[in-house]
CSV table of C-alpha atoms in Angstrom, one decimal:
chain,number,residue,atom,x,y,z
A,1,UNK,CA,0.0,0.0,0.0
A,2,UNK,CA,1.5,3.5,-0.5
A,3,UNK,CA,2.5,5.5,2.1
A,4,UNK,CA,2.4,2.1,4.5
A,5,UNK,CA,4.8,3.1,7.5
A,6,UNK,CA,4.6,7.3,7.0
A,7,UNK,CA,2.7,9.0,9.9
A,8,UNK,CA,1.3,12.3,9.2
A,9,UNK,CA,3.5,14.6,11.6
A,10,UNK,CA,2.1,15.3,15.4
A,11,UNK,CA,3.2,17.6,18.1
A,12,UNK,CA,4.4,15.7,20.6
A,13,UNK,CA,4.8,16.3,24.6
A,14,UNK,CA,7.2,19.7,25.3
A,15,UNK,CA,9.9,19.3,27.4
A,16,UNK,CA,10.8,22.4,29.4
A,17,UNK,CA,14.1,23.1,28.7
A,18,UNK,CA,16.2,26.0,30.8
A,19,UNK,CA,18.4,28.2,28.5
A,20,UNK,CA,21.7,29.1,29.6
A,21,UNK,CA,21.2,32.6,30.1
A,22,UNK,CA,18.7,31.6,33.3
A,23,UNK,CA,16.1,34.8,32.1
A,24,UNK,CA,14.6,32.4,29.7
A,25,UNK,CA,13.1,28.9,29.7
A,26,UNK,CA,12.0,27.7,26.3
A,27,UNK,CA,9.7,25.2,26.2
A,28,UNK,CA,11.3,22.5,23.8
A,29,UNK,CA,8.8,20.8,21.5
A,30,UNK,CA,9.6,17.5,19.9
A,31,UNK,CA,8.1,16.4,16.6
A,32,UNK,CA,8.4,13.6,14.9
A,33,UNK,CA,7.7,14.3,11.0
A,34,UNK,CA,8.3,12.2,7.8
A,35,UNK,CA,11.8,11.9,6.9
A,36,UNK,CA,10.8,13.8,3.3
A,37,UNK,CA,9.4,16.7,5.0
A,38,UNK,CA,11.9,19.5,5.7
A,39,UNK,CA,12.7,22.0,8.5
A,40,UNK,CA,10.5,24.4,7.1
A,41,UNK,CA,7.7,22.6,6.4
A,42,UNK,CA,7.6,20.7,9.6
A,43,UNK,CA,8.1,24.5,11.3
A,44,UNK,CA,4.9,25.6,8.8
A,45,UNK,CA,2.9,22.9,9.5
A,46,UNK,CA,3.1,23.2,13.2
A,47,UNK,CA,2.9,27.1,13.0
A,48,UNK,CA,-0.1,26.4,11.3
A,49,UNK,CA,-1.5,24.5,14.0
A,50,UNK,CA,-0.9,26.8,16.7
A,51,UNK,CA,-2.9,29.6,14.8
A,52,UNK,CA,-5.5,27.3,14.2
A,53,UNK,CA,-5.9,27.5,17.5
A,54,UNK,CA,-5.4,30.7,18.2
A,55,UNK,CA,-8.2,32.8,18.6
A,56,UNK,CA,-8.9,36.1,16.8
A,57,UNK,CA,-10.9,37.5,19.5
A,58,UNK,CA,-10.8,35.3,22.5
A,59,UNK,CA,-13.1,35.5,25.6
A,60,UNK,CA,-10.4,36.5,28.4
A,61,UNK,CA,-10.8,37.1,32.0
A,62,UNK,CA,-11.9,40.3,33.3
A,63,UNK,CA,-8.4,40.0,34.7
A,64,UNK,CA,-6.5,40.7,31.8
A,65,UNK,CA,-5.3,43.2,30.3
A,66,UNK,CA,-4.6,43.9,26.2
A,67,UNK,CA,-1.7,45.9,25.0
A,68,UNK,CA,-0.4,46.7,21.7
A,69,UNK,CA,3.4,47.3,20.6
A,70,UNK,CA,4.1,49.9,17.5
A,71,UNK,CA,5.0,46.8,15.6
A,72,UNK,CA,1.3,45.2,15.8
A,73,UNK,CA,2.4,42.6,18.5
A,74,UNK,CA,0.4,41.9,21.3
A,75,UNK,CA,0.5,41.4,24.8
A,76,UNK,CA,-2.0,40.1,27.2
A,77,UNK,CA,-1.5,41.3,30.7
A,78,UNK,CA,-2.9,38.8,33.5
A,79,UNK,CA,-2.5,40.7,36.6
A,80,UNK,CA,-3.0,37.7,39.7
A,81,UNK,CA,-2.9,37.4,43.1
A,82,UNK,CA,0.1,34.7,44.1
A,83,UNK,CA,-2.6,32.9,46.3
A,84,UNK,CA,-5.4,32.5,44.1
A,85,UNK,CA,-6.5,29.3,42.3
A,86,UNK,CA,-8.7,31.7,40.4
A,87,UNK,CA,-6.0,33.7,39.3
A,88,UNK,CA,-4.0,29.8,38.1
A,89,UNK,CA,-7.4,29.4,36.0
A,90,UNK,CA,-7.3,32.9,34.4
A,91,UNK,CA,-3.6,31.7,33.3
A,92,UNK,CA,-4.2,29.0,31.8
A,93,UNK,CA,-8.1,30.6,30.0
A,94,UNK,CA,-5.2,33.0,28.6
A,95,UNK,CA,-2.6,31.0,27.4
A,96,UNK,CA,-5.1,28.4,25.3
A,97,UNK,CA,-6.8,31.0,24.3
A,98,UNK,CA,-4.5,33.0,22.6
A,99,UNK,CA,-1.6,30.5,21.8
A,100,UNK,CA,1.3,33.5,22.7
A,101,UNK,CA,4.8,33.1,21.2
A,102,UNK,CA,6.2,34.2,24.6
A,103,UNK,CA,4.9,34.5,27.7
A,104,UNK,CA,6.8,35.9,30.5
A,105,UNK,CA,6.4,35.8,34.2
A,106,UNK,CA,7.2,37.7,37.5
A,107,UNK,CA,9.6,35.7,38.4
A,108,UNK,CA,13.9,36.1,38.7
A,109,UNK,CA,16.8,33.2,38.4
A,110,UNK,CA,16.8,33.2,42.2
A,111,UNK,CA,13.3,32.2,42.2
A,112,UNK,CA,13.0,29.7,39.2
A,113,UNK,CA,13.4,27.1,41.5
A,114,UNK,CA,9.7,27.0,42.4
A,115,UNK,CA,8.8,26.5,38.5
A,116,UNK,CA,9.9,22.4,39.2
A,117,UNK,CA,8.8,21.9,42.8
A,118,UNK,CA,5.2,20.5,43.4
A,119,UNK,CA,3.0,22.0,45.6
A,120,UNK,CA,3.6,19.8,48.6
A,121,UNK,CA,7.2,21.0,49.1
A,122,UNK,CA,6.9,24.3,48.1
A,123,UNK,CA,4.0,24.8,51.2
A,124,UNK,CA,6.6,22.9,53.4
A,125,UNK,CA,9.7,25.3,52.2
A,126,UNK,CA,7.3,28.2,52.5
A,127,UNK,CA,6.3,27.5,56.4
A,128,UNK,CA,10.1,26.9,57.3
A,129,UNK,CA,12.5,29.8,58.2
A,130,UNK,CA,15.5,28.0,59.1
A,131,UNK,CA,18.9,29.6,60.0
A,132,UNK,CA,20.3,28.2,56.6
A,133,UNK,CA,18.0,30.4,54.8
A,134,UNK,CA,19.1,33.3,57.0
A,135,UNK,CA,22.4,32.4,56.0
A,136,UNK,CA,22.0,32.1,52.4
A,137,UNK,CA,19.8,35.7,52.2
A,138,UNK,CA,23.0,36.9,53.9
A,139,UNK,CA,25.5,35.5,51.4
A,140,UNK,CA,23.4,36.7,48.4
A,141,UNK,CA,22.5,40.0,50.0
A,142,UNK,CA,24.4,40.8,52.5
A,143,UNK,CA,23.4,41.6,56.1
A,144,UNK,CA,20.6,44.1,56.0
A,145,UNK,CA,19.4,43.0,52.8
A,146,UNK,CA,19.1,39.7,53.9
A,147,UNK,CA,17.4,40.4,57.2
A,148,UNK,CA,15.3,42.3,54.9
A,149,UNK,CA,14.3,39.2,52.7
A,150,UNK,CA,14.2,36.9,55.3
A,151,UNK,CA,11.2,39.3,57.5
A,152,UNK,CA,9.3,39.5,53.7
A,153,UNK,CA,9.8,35.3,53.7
A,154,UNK,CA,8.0,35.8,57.0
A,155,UNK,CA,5.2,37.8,55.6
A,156,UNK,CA,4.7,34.9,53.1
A,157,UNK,CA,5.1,32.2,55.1
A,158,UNK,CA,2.0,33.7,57.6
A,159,UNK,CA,-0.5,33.9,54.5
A,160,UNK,CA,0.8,30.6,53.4
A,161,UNK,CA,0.3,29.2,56.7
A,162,UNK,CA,-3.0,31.1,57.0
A,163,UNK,CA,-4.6,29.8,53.6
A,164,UNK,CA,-2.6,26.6,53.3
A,165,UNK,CA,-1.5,27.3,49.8
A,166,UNK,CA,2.3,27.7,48.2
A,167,UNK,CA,2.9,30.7,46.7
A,168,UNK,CA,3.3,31.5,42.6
A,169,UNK,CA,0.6,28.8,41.6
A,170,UNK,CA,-0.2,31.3,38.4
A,171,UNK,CA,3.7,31.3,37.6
A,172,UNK,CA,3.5,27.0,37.5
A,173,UNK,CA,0.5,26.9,36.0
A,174,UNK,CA,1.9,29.4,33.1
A,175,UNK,CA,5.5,27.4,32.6
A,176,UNK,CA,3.1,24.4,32.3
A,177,UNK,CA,0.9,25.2,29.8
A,178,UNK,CA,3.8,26.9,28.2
A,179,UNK,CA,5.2,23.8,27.2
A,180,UNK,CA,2.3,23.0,25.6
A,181,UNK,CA,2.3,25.3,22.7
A,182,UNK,CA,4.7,25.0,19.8
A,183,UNK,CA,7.4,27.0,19.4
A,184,UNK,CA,6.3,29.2,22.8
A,185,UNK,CA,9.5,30.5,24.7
A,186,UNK,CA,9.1,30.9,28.4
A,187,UNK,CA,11.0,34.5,30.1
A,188,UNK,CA,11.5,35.4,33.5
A,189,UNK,CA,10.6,39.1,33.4
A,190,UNK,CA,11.4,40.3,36.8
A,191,UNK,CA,14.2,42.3,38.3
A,192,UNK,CA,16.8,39.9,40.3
A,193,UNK,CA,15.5,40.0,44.0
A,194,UNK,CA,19.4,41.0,45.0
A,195,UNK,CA,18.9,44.2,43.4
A,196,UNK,CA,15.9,44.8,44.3
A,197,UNK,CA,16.6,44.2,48.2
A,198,UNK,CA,19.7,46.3,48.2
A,199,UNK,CA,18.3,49.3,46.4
A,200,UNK,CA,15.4,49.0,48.7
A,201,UNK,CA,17.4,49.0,52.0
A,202,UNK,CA,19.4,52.1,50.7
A,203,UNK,CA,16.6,54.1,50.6
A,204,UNK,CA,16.0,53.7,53.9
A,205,UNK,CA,17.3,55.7,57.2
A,206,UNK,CA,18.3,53.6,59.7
A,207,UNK,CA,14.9,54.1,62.1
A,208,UNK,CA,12.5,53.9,58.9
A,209,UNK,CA,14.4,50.0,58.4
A,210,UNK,CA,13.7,49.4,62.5
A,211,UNK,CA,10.4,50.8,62.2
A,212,UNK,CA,9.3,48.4,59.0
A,213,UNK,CA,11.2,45.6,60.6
A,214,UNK,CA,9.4,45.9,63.6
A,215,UNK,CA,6.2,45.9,61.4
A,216,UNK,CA,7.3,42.6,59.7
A,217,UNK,CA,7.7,41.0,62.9
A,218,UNK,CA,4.5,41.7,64.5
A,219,UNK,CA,2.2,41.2,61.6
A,220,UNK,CA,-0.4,38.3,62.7
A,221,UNK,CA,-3.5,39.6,61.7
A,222,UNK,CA,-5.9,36.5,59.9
A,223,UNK,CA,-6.6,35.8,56.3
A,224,UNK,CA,-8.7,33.9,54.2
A,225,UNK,CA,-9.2,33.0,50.9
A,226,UNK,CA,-11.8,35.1,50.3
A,227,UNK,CA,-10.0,38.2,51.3
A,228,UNK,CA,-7.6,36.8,48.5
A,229,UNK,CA,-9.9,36.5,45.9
A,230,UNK,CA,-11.3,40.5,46.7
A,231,UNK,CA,-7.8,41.4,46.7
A,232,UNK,CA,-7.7,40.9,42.8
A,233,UNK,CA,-7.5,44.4,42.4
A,234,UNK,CA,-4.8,44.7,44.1
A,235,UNK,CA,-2.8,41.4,45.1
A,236,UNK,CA,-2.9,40.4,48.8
A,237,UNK,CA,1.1,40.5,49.5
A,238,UNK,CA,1.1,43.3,47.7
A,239,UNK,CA,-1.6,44.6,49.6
A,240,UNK,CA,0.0,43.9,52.6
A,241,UNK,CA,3.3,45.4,51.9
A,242,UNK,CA,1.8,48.7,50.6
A,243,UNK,CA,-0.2,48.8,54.0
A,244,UNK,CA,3.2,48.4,55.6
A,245,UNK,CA,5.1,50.4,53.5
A,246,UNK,CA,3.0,53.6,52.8
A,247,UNK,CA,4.4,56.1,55.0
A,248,UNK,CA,8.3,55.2,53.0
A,249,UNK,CA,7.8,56.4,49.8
A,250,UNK,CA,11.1,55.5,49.2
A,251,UNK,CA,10.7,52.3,49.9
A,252,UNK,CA,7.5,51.9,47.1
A,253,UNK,CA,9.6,53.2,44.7
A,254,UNK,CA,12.3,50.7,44.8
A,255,UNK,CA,10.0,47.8,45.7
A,256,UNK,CA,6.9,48.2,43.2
A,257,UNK,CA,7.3,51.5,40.7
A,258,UNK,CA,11.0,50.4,39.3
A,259,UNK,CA,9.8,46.9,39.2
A,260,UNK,CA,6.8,48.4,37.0
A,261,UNK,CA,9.3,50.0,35.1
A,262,UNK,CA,11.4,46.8,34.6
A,263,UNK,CA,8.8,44.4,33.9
A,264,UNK,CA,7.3,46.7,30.9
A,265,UNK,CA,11.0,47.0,29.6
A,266,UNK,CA,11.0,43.0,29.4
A,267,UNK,CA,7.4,42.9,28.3
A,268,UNK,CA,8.6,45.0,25.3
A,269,UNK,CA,11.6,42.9,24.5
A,270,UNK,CA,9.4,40.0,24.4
A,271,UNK,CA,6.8,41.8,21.7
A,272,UNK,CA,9.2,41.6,18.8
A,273,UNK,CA,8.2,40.6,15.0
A,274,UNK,CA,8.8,36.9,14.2
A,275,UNK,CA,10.9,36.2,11.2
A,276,UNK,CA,9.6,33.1,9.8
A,277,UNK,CA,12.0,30.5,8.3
A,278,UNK,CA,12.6,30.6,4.1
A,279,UNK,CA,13.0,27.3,2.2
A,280,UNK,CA,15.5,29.2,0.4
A,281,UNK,CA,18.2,32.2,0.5
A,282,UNK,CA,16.1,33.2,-2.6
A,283,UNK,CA,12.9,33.5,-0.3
A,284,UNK,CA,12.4,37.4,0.5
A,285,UNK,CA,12.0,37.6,4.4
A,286,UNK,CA,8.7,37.3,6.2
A,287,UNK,CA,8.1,38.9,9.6
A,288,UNK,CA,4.5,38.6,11.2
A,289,UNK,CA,3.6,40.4,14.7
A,290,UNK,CA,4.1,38.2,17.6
A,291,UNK,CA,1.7,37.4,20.2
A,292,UNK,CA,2.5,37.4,24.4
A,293,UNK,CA,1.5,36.8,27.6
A,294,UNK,CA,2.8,38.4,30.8
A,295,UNK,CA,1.7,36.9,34.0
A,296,UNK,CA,2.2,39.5,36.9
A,297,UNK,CA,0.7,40.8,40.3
A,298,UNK,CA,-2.2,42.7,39.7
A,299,UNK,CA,-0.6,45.1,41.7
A,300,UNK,CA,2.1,45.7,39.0
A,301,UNK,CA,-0.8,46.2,36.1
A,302,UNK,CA,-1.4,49.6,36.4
A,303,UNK,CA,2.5,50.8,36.3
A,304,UNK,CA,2.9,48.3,33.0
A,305,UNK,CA,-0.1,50.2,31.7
A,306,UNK,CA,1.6,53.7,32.1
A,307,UNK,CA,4.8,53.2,31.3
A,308,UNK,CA,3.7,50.8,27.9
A,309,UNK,CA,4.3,53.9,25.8
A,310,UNK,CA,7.2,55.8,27.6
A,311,UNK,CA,11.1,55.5,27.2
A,312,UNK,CA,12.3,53.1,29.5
A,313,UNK,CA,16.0,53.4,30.6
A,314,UNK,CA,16.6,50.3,33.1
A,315,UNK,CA,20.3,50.8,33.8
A,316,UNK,CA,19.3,53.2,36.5
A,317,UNK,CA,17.2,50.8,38.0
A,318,UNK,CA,19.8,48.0,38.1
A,319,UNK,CA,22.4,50.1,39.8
A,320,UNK,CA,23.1,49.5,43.6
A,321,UNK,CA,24.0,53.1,45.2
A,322,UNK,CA,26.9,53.2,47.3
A,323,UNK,CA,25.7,53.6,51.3
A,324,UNK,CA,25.8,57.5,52.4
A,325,UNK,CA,27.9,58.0,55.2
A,326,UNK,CA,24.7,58.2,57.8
A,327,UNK,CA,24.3,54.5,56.9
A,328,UNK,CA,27.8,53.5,57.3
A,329,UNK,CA,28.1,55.4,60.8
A,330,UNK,CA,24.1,53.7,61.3
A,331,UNK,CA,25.6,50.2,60.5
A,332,UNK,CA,28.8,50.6,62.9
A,333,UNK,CA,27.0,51.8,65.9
A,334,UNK,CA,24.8,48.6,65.1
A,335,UNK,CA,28.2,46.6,64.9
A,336,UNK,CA,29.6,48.1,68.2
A,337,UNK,CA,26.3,48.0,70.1
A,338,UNK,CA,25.6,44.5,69.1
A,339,UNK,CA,29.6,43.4,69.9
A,340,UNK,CA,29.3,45.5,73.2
A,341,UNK,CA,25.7,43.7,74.4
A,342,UNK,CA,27.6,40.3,73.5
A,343,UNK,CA,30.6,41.2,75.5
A,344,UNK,CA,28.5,41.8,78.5
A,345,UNK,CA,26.2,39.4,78.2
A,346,UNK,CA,29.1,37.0,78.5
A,347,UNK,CA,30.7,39.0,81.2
A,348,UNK,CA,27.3,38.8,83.1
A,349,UNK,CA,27.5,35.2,82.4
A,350,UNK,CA,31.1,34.6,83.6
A,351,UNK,CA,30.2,35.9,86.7
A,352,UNK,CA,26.7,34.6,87.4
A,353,UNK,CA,28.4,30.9,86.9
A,354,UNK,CA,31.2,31.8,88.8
A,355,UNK,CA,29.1,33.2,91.7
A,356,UNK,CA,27.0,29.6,91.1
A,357,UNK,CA,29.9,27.4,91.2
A,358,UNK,CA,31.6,29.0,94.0
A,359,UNK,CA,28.6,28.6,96.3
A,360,UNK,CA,28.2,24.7,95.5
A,361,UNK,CA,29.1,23.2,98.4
A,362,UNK,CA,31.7,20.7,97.0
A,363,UNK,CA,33.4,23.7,96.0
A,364,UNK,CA,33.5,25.0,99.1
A,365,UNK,CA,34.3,21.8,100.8
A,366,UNK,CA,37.2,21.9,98.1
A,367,UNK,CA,38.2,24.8,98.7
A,368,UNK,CA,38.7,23.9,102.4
A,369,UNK,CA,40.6,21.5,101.8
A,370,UNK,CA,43.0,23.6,99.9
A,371,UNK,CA,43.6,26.0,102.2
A,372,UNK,CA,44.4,23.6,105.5
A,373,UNK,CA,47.1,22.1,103.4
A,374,UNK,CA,48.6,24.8,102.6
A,375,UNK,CA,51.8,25.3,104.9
A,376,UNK,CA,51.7,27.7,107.8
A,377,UNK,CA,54.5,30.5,108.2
């Protein structure tokens, strides 16, 4: 029979595949065509596929939001709130809907981590602040900074504890079905936490960081999913943290209005024309509008929507300014305080066990002894 043993081509399962420059993941997507069917076709075919699918005016969630780049690309803006199984089902609404090219998420390289962990031990990680964490948040941000991180960790592990739900469901739900459509690269479009962290505690006096640390500690206050859910206009951590934070404008700035700025910056670099492959040098070029779909805290929607259309200059963004000389003189009286309370507190120690031992009475009994032997003048 003709064509016994050829298989029309199929997509076959993507396998996530992590790029070396760790701000992209690209979904790799295997095929299996006929051995007579070249590159190009095999690329056609499956491109045709994909906008099969694709619908020309999908019904999207009243969560997202539609941009437009001056080259006709699109982007779809889901803004979420990081503990919302609603917000994972907007996600993936989106992403079949509209079968993007790119989608790119709020997360950094020193959070991809939770892309590959199930649920179970990302709830477990979340509850747990251990003294190796400290320690790491230290190494990678230094002291204040990672005292910083580690009182925000504790901010997420008491709505993770209160709702018992890990955090960035919409981010693993969106590098999931990623993988799903062809040819669909996968960017992480935040600002590297270190940065972020270090920018933020230099914008800080030395009483405004006791003050909002003091704020961290103490916060207790009860949550349930529902308040997540009304919190879609404004995430709930986010929330949170702007309750927190409102009398530091500083502090907003570095934390939410320069990460605005960032993530539109990467949004934008993801909304480029696709050149589509020629079966020959001979072919003239073909570039169609691309299609993506940015998954971000709702909080961050409105920024993205104002700064869509502005020159964006990151590199004073990424910079981490060197600390005034109030902060240094802040951080040694910190140093010297904390060396001095150690010093006494040992002291007091010393002496408190010394005054202990020396009243025991074997050591008095000993001590007896020592002095009848010793030889009379």
């Amino acid at each position: 029979m003709d064509g016994e043993g050829e298989q029309p081509p199929r997509e076959a399962d993507a396998e996530p595949v992590v790029t070396s420059g760790a701000s992209e993941v690209v979904p790799r997507v295997l095929s299996e065509e006929p051995q007579s069917m070249s590159d190009t076709e095999a690329f056609n075919l499956l491109l045709e596929m994909k906008l099969k699918r694709r619908r020309e005016r999908p019904n999207l969630p009243r969560t997202v939001t539609e941009l437009v780049a001056e080259d006709g690309s699109k982007v779809y803006v889901v803004g979420t709130a990081h503990f919302s199984d609603d917000s994972k089902k907007d996600v993936v609404k989106t992403i079949r809907a509209v079968q993007p090219d790119v989608v790119v998420v709020e997360l950094c390289q020193y959070r991809v981590s939770m892309l590959k962990m199930d649920e179970r031990t990302l709830l477990r990680e979340a509850k747990e602040i251990s003294l190796e964490k400290l320690q790491q948040a230290v190494r990678q941000n230094g002291v204040m900074s990672g005292l910083m991180q580690m009182l925000l960790l504790k901010v997420s592990a008491h709505i993770t504890e209160q709702l018992g739900m890990a955090p960035g469901g919409e981010f693993r739900e969106a590098f999931k079905e990623a993988s799903k459509v062809p040819f669909c690269k996968f960017h992480l479009g935040d600002r590297p936490i270190p940065v972020t962290f270090k920018r933020a505690i230099a914008a800080l006096s030395f009483w405004q960081k006791v003050k909002l640390a003091w704020g961290l500690c103490f916060l207790s206050d009860p949550i349930s999913k529902d308040d997540v859910e009304r919190c879609k206009q404004k995430d709930l951590l986010e929330q949170m943290m702007a309750e927190m934070i409102g009398e530091f404008p500083d502090l907003h700035r570095t934390i939410v209005s320069e990460r605005d700025i960032y993530l539109t910056y990467m949004l934008r670099q993801a909304a480029r024309r696709l050149e589509l492959p020629r079966s020959s040098d001979a072919e003239p070029r073909k570039c169609v509008p691309s299609v993506v779909v940015g998954v971000v805290g709702m909080g961050h929607v409105p920024g993205i929507e104002k700064n869509w259309t502005t020159d964006l200059n990151i590199q004073e963004i990424m910079t981490v300014p060197p600390p005034s000389i109030s902060g240094r003189v802040s951080r040694l009286a910190v140093k010297v305080a904390f060396l001095g309370l150690l010093g006494y507190g040992l002291y007091w120690m010393g002496r408190r066990t010394a005054s202990l031992v020396m009243s025991l009475p074997a050591t008095q009994y000993c001590l007896q002894r020592a002095s009848s032997a010793r030889p009379h003048k």
